[in-house]
């Protein structure tokens, strides 16, 4: 993707003219739309749009923002503009299981995920050498019931210091405090190893085994203040049978989890995900 | 499948020699095993086996049963022997939605399901002409809160009269009484239009819509006395996105439900399903 | 879907302003866009757009067509406008295997496919009673090497007489003549029982068996003058293993074929499919 | 898996008593079968069996081999016995794309693949540091048309020196000479990035793009002397649409390829794969 490609996203109450507000303005400024998605939700009466465009040679970001903000105000739009070359900064939190981390680092390394990873935070020291090999700072912040407030304060400080705009919980096996959850609401993605809303809470593969399901899965979702209940971004699935003991589900689940989490992270950083109440709109590719 | 093919199934507590009890006896009688599945569950300590065999020319069913029952007693086995040419009798219960019924009838008509359908029971008259075209007796038994005991008594009478060995609830939209559930436990299959244990109860597609899941599915399970909680036989799945309103999920779900239910019925009639506590063992093909 | 909903589709060479040509005009006329898809193909330099809209109360179709045709000419657009209430007329051709026919008829019957079926044409008499039950005229037109030209002439006459705009080859097991293929190019859909381009020609499941594949599938495609080579609309897949003999693949394939064909037909009648050289653009829902 | 677990595999012409030859002998020696799979191929008239068993405390491998070889001779069986604790030695060959290598190394590192990797061979130096981090010797053997015979000789020497029993071509982008193919026939697994037999040869994703398929996939197969034509072990698939340019197919394909290759390698090392002419029998878990 060469320079001068931009992504404009917006959402607002449904109304005549919402699409034209975006497409018309881009056309009038001679910007070439290369990819366009929109969705008008007749249940929530919310409108969502994502336009990827190649700006004309004389593109002036400040002027464009000014011009669009007038339109946006008319339609009560929340909106974002960013260059596709812009790499969002992501902090990854992890404990000991590193199948998701390994996949994110791999996709980051080969450029399949267009992100920066300024920090990996873990409550265990185990994965430091993996982080090191990828040249990424590793913060080992052990946590116990007593130290949790202090530890979370450090977590928040790091996130702030590196100016992260997304936090990814890549199998971080600690329950976050309500305060941290609230702080991260809408800009932190968690991977839960079940097809939510089935098997919330601890040991979902063991729960799935007990129930005797023939399908297992994983769910990537934004966190909110209700455990395993935030808006779902992506789900992955696979078939199993009676011969899968819990440890076999765990093993099979690794590939499902990492693919699902990577996909959700990519959708987020490519500005493809919108919050729509407790649900999401995802303009997948 | 020509004549003289048989299916022998057995289950018992795990123990050394369980497999040999079956394979050795078949070999000693010169019966040719064409398909063999077994599973030794190290969690429940239960053993399951299914052997399909071509009997030798001088096969004597009575003598074989006698001989095997001695072995079976040694191992505390529950077992069944039946000819593959034997067509189980199935009663189908249905309300107004006929996508599952239509599929079962179709597969029955072309021989893909090797069954007899001596009766279709419905609380509505709507599907009589479909049953008629397939040459199958249709029992219209309307039901209300007051008439439920009487209606269910008639249902049970029909099932008994036609000597059915399986009841299929192909979107029968009535909650069965605990008595009927108990009566049918282990030999009635229901299709629930969600990936259980997610979205039990009424209107699962609407629940799924509200939750914003990215995956929908259907579950075929044996009924027991706990609504939507019986042992799972098969599950089917498909991906959806934000643009699916509840009515779209309903439409997409039709293909998932009927394929899932047909598969579960086929597995049952081919003696591929075993109860293992609240779970099943399914020797799928 | 209530009245006054319309679908506008267009395709043209890629150029600045193509989207605005559609969205701007709809906006200026106060028509409310409920669903919008577009694709700008940077390889073929072709642009595709589909807008579904609720027309304002004073919608004048003739005037709209006139106004849009001016725009369309500027952009060298091919375009179509039709009411969503409009049911396309479809002729189904079939031989003896009726799993696809049965599915199309079922979805037609319950309204999941918004079509009219004025004729079913078959080279065998077997499926007449099925057609009859659905109240659809059945034309039995046997065919042999000598009678093929005459038979195909009759086929074309029927298609013309009923004013069909789509022909569906639902397992019609006759090779069409080059003339008929040419005549139907772009408005006839065939289902081939393999994942094209693998296993063209006769007996694809047997070919798949010989090759030992672990995945089978079906392909719905427009026919053109090259057998099994027309633009692909939809493909369906499922996993198999060594224990599937050719007849098992045939049985498993039935569900894949009918779901795939029904989906392709629905996409076509909902104006979601565009030809893009030898490829298609499909705005799936 | 604790000690004293073994896997016995055998294949032979179909005949009465083949199953009993294995299960009877295990029973008579008081070995406990924990997992049993068999397949009697009525087309090729070949029989396949895999028994995993917990040997009794006084297990004598040499005596068991002797006893079984008598049985095996009677049935003309090829057979293998190995302890589950035994880790097969695998040589991985790779060029520059490392998504498959990275996945194999990851699964090796966490013990999901029970193997040893004594050597990674590449015609490029790029992946040396990755190998180093995993503590695995890396052999950089550049190759050109002139040096190919010498390079392949070195490859064979390394394979021999480390006593490898499986070679995995994890996107090794060089065509092997017929001699090397022949040498490796049946004990080298290649990953081809298409659903074979579709899109053999170079640039399969580009071929798939040109054809306009709606499904892409990858195939793991044993190599033989015919390029991309060896017996298939596993295939993986995913759906795509018109918006996937070749580079998008390449990106999506990475996850399909590595999951498919890892699965095939695991099946092979767990002795789950048998050659059956140009096809395979795979006792998947």
PDB file of C-alpha atoms in Angstrom, chain C residues 39-43 195-199 209-215 228-230 232-235 237 242-247 278-283, chain D residues 39-43 195-199 209-215 228-230 232-235 237 242-247 278-283:
ATOM      1  CA  UNK C  39     -16.311  -3.088  -5.336  1.00  0.00           C
ATOM      2  CA  UNK C  40     -13.644  -1.393  -7.354  1.00  0.00           C
ATOM      3  CA  UNK C  41     -11.484  -4.057  -8.963  1.00  0.00           C
ATOM      4  CA  UNK C  42      -7.983  -2.688  -9.303  1.00  0.00           C
ATOM      5  CA  UNK C  43      -6.955  -5.641 -11.465  1.00  0.00           C
ATOM      6  CA  UNK C 195     -14.632 -28.082  -6.281  1.00  0.00           C
ATOM      7  CA  UNK C 196     -13.801 -26.750  -9.712  1.00  0.00           C
ATOM      8  CA  UNK C 197     -11.335 -26.596 -11.331  1.00  0.00           C
ATOM      9  CA  UNK C 198     -10.669 -29.998  -9.781  1.00  0.00           C
ATOM     10  CA  UNK C 199     -12.512 -32.976 -11.269  1.00  0.00           C
ATOM     11  CA  UNK C 209     -12.199 -40.993  -4.626  1.00  0.00           C
ATOM     12  CA  UNK C 210      -9.420 -42.165  -6.924  1.00  0.00           C
ATOM     13  CA  UNK C 211      -7.323 -39.122  -6.062  1.00  0.00           C
ATOM     14  CA  UNK C 212      -7.826 -39.681  -2.344  1.00  0.00           C
ATOM     15  CA  UNK C 213      -8.775 -36.097  -1.481  1.00  0.00           C
ATOM     16  CA  UNK C 214      -9.744 -35.222   2.075  1.00  0.00           C
ATOM     17  CA  UNK C 215     -12.183 -32.486   0.994  1.00  0.00           C
ATOM     18  CA  UNK C 228     -17.560 -26.814 -16.353  1.00  0.00           C
ATOM     19  CA  UNK C 229     -15.559 -23.674 -16.949  1.00  0.00           C
ATOM     20  CA  UNK C 230     -18.023 -20.824 -16.534  1.00  0.00           C
ATOM     21  CA  UNK C 232     -18.028 -19.462 -10.374  1.00  0.00           C
ATOM     22  CA  UNK C 233     -20.790 -18.043  -8.160  1.00  0.00           C
ATOM     23  CA  UNK C 234     -20.594 -20.209  -5.048  1.00  0.00           C
ATOM     24  CA  UNK C 235     -18.742 -23.229  -3.702  1.00  0.00           C
ATOM     25  CA  UNK C 237     -17.256 -27.930   0.949  1.00  0.00           C
ATOM     26  CA  UNK C 242     -10.422 -42.782   3.546  1.00  0.00           C
ATOM     27  CA  UNK C 243     -13.595 -44.578   4.626  1.00  0.00           C
ATOM     28  CA  UNK C 244     -15.741 -42.726   2.085  1.00  0.00           C
ATOM     29  CA  UNK C 245     -16.307 -44.904  -0.944  1.00  0.00           C
ATOM     30  CA  UNK C 246     -17.619 -43.157  -4.077  1.00  0.00           C
ATOM     31  CA  UNK C 247     -21.237 -43.886  -3.096  1.00  0.00           C
ATOM     32  CA  UNK C 278     -14.288 -15.053 -16.328  1.00  0.00           C
ATOM     33  CA  UNK C 279     -14.825 -14.282 -12.649  1.00  0.00           C
ATOM     34  CA  UNK C 280     -17.762 -13.016 -10.642  1.00  0.00           C
ATOM     35  CA  UNK C 281     -18.337 -10.343  -8.064  1.00  0.00           C
ATOM     36  CA  UNK C 282     -20.838 -11.573  -5.482  1.00  0.00           C
ATOM     37  CA  UNK C 283     -22.200  -9.180  -2.875  1.00  0.00           C
TER      38      UNK C 283
ATOM     39  CA  UNK D  39     -10.086 -50.128   8.123  1.00  0.00           C
ATOM     40  CA  UNK D  40     -10.801 -52.854   5.656  1.00  0.00           C
ATOM     41  CA  UNK D  41     -10.744 -51.341   2.175  1.00  0.00           C
ATOM     42  CA  UNK D  42     -13.170 -53.296   0.023  1.00  0.00           C
ATOM     43  CA  UNK D  43     -11.897 -51.556  -3.116  1.00  0.00           C
ATOM     44  CA  UNK D 195      -6.576 -27.840  -2.855  1.00  0.00           C
ATOM     45  CA  UNK D 196      -4.967 -30.467  -5.050  1.00  0.00           C
ATOM     46  CA  UNK D 197      -5.594 -31.599  -7.714  1.00  0.00           C
ATOM     47  CA  UNK D 198      -6.602 -28.010  -8.469  1.00  0.00           C
ATOM     48  CA  UNK D 199      -3.786 -25.543  -9.205  1.00  0.00           C
ATOM     49  CA  UNK D 209      -7.384 -15.807  -8.316  1.00  0.00           C
ATOM     50  CA  UNK D 210      -7.532 -16.032 -12.092  1.00  0.00           C
ATOM     51  CA  UNK D 211     -10.063 -18.827 -11.892  1.00  0.00           C
ATOM     52  CA  UNK D 212     -12.230 -16.865  -9.464  1.00  0.00           C
ATOM     53  CA  UNK D 213     -12.739 -19.668  -6.952  1.00  0.00           C
ATOM     54  CA  UNK D 214     -14.701 -19.004  -3.766  1.00  0.00           C
ATOM     55  CA  UNK D 215     -12.668 -21.509  -1.723  1.00  0.00           C
ATOM     56  CA  UNK D 228       2.308 -32.265  -6.522  1.00  0.00           C
ATOM     57  CA  UNK D 229       0.827 -35.702  -7.125  1.00  0.00           C
ATOM     58  CA  UNK D 230       1.790 -37.745  -4.094  1.00  0.00           C
ATOM     59  CA  UNK D 232      -2.724 -36.710   0.194  1.00  0.00           C
ATOM     60  CA  UNK D 233      -2.581 -36.749   4.004  1.00  0.00           C
ATOM     61  CA  UNK D 234      -4.547 -33.634   4.969  1.00  0.00           C
ATOM     62  CA  UNK D 235      -6.286 -30.681   3.390  1.00  0.00           C
ATOM     63  CA  UNK D 237      -9.826 -24.895   3.457  1.00  0.00           C
ATOM     64  CA  UNK D 242     -14.025 -11.426  -5.193  1.00  0.00           C
ATOM     65  CA  UNK D 243     -12.286  -8.872  -2.973  1.00  0.00           C
ATOM     66  CA  UNK D 244      -9.313 -11.161  -2.354  1.00  0.00           C
ATOM     67  CA  UNK D 245      -6.444 -10.202  -4.623  1.00  0.00           C
ATOM     68  CA  UNK D 246      -3.632 -12.746  -4.975  1.00  0.00           C
ATOM     69  CA  UNK D 247      -1.675 -11.141  -2.119  1.00  0.00           C
ATOM     70  CA  UNK D 278      -1.875 -43.542  -4.450  1.00  0.00           C
ATOM     71  CA  UNK D 279      -4.209 -42.799  -1.540  1.00  0.00           C
ATOM     72  CA  UNK D 280      -3.758 -42.761   2.225  1.00  0.00           C
ATOM     73  CA  UNK D 281      -5.587 -44.176   5.186  1.00  0.00           C
ATOM     74  CA  UNK D 282      -5.453 -41.697   8.074  1.00  0.00           C
ATOM     75  CA  UNK D 283      -6.715 -42.700  11.497  1.00  0.00           C
TER      76      UNK D 283
END
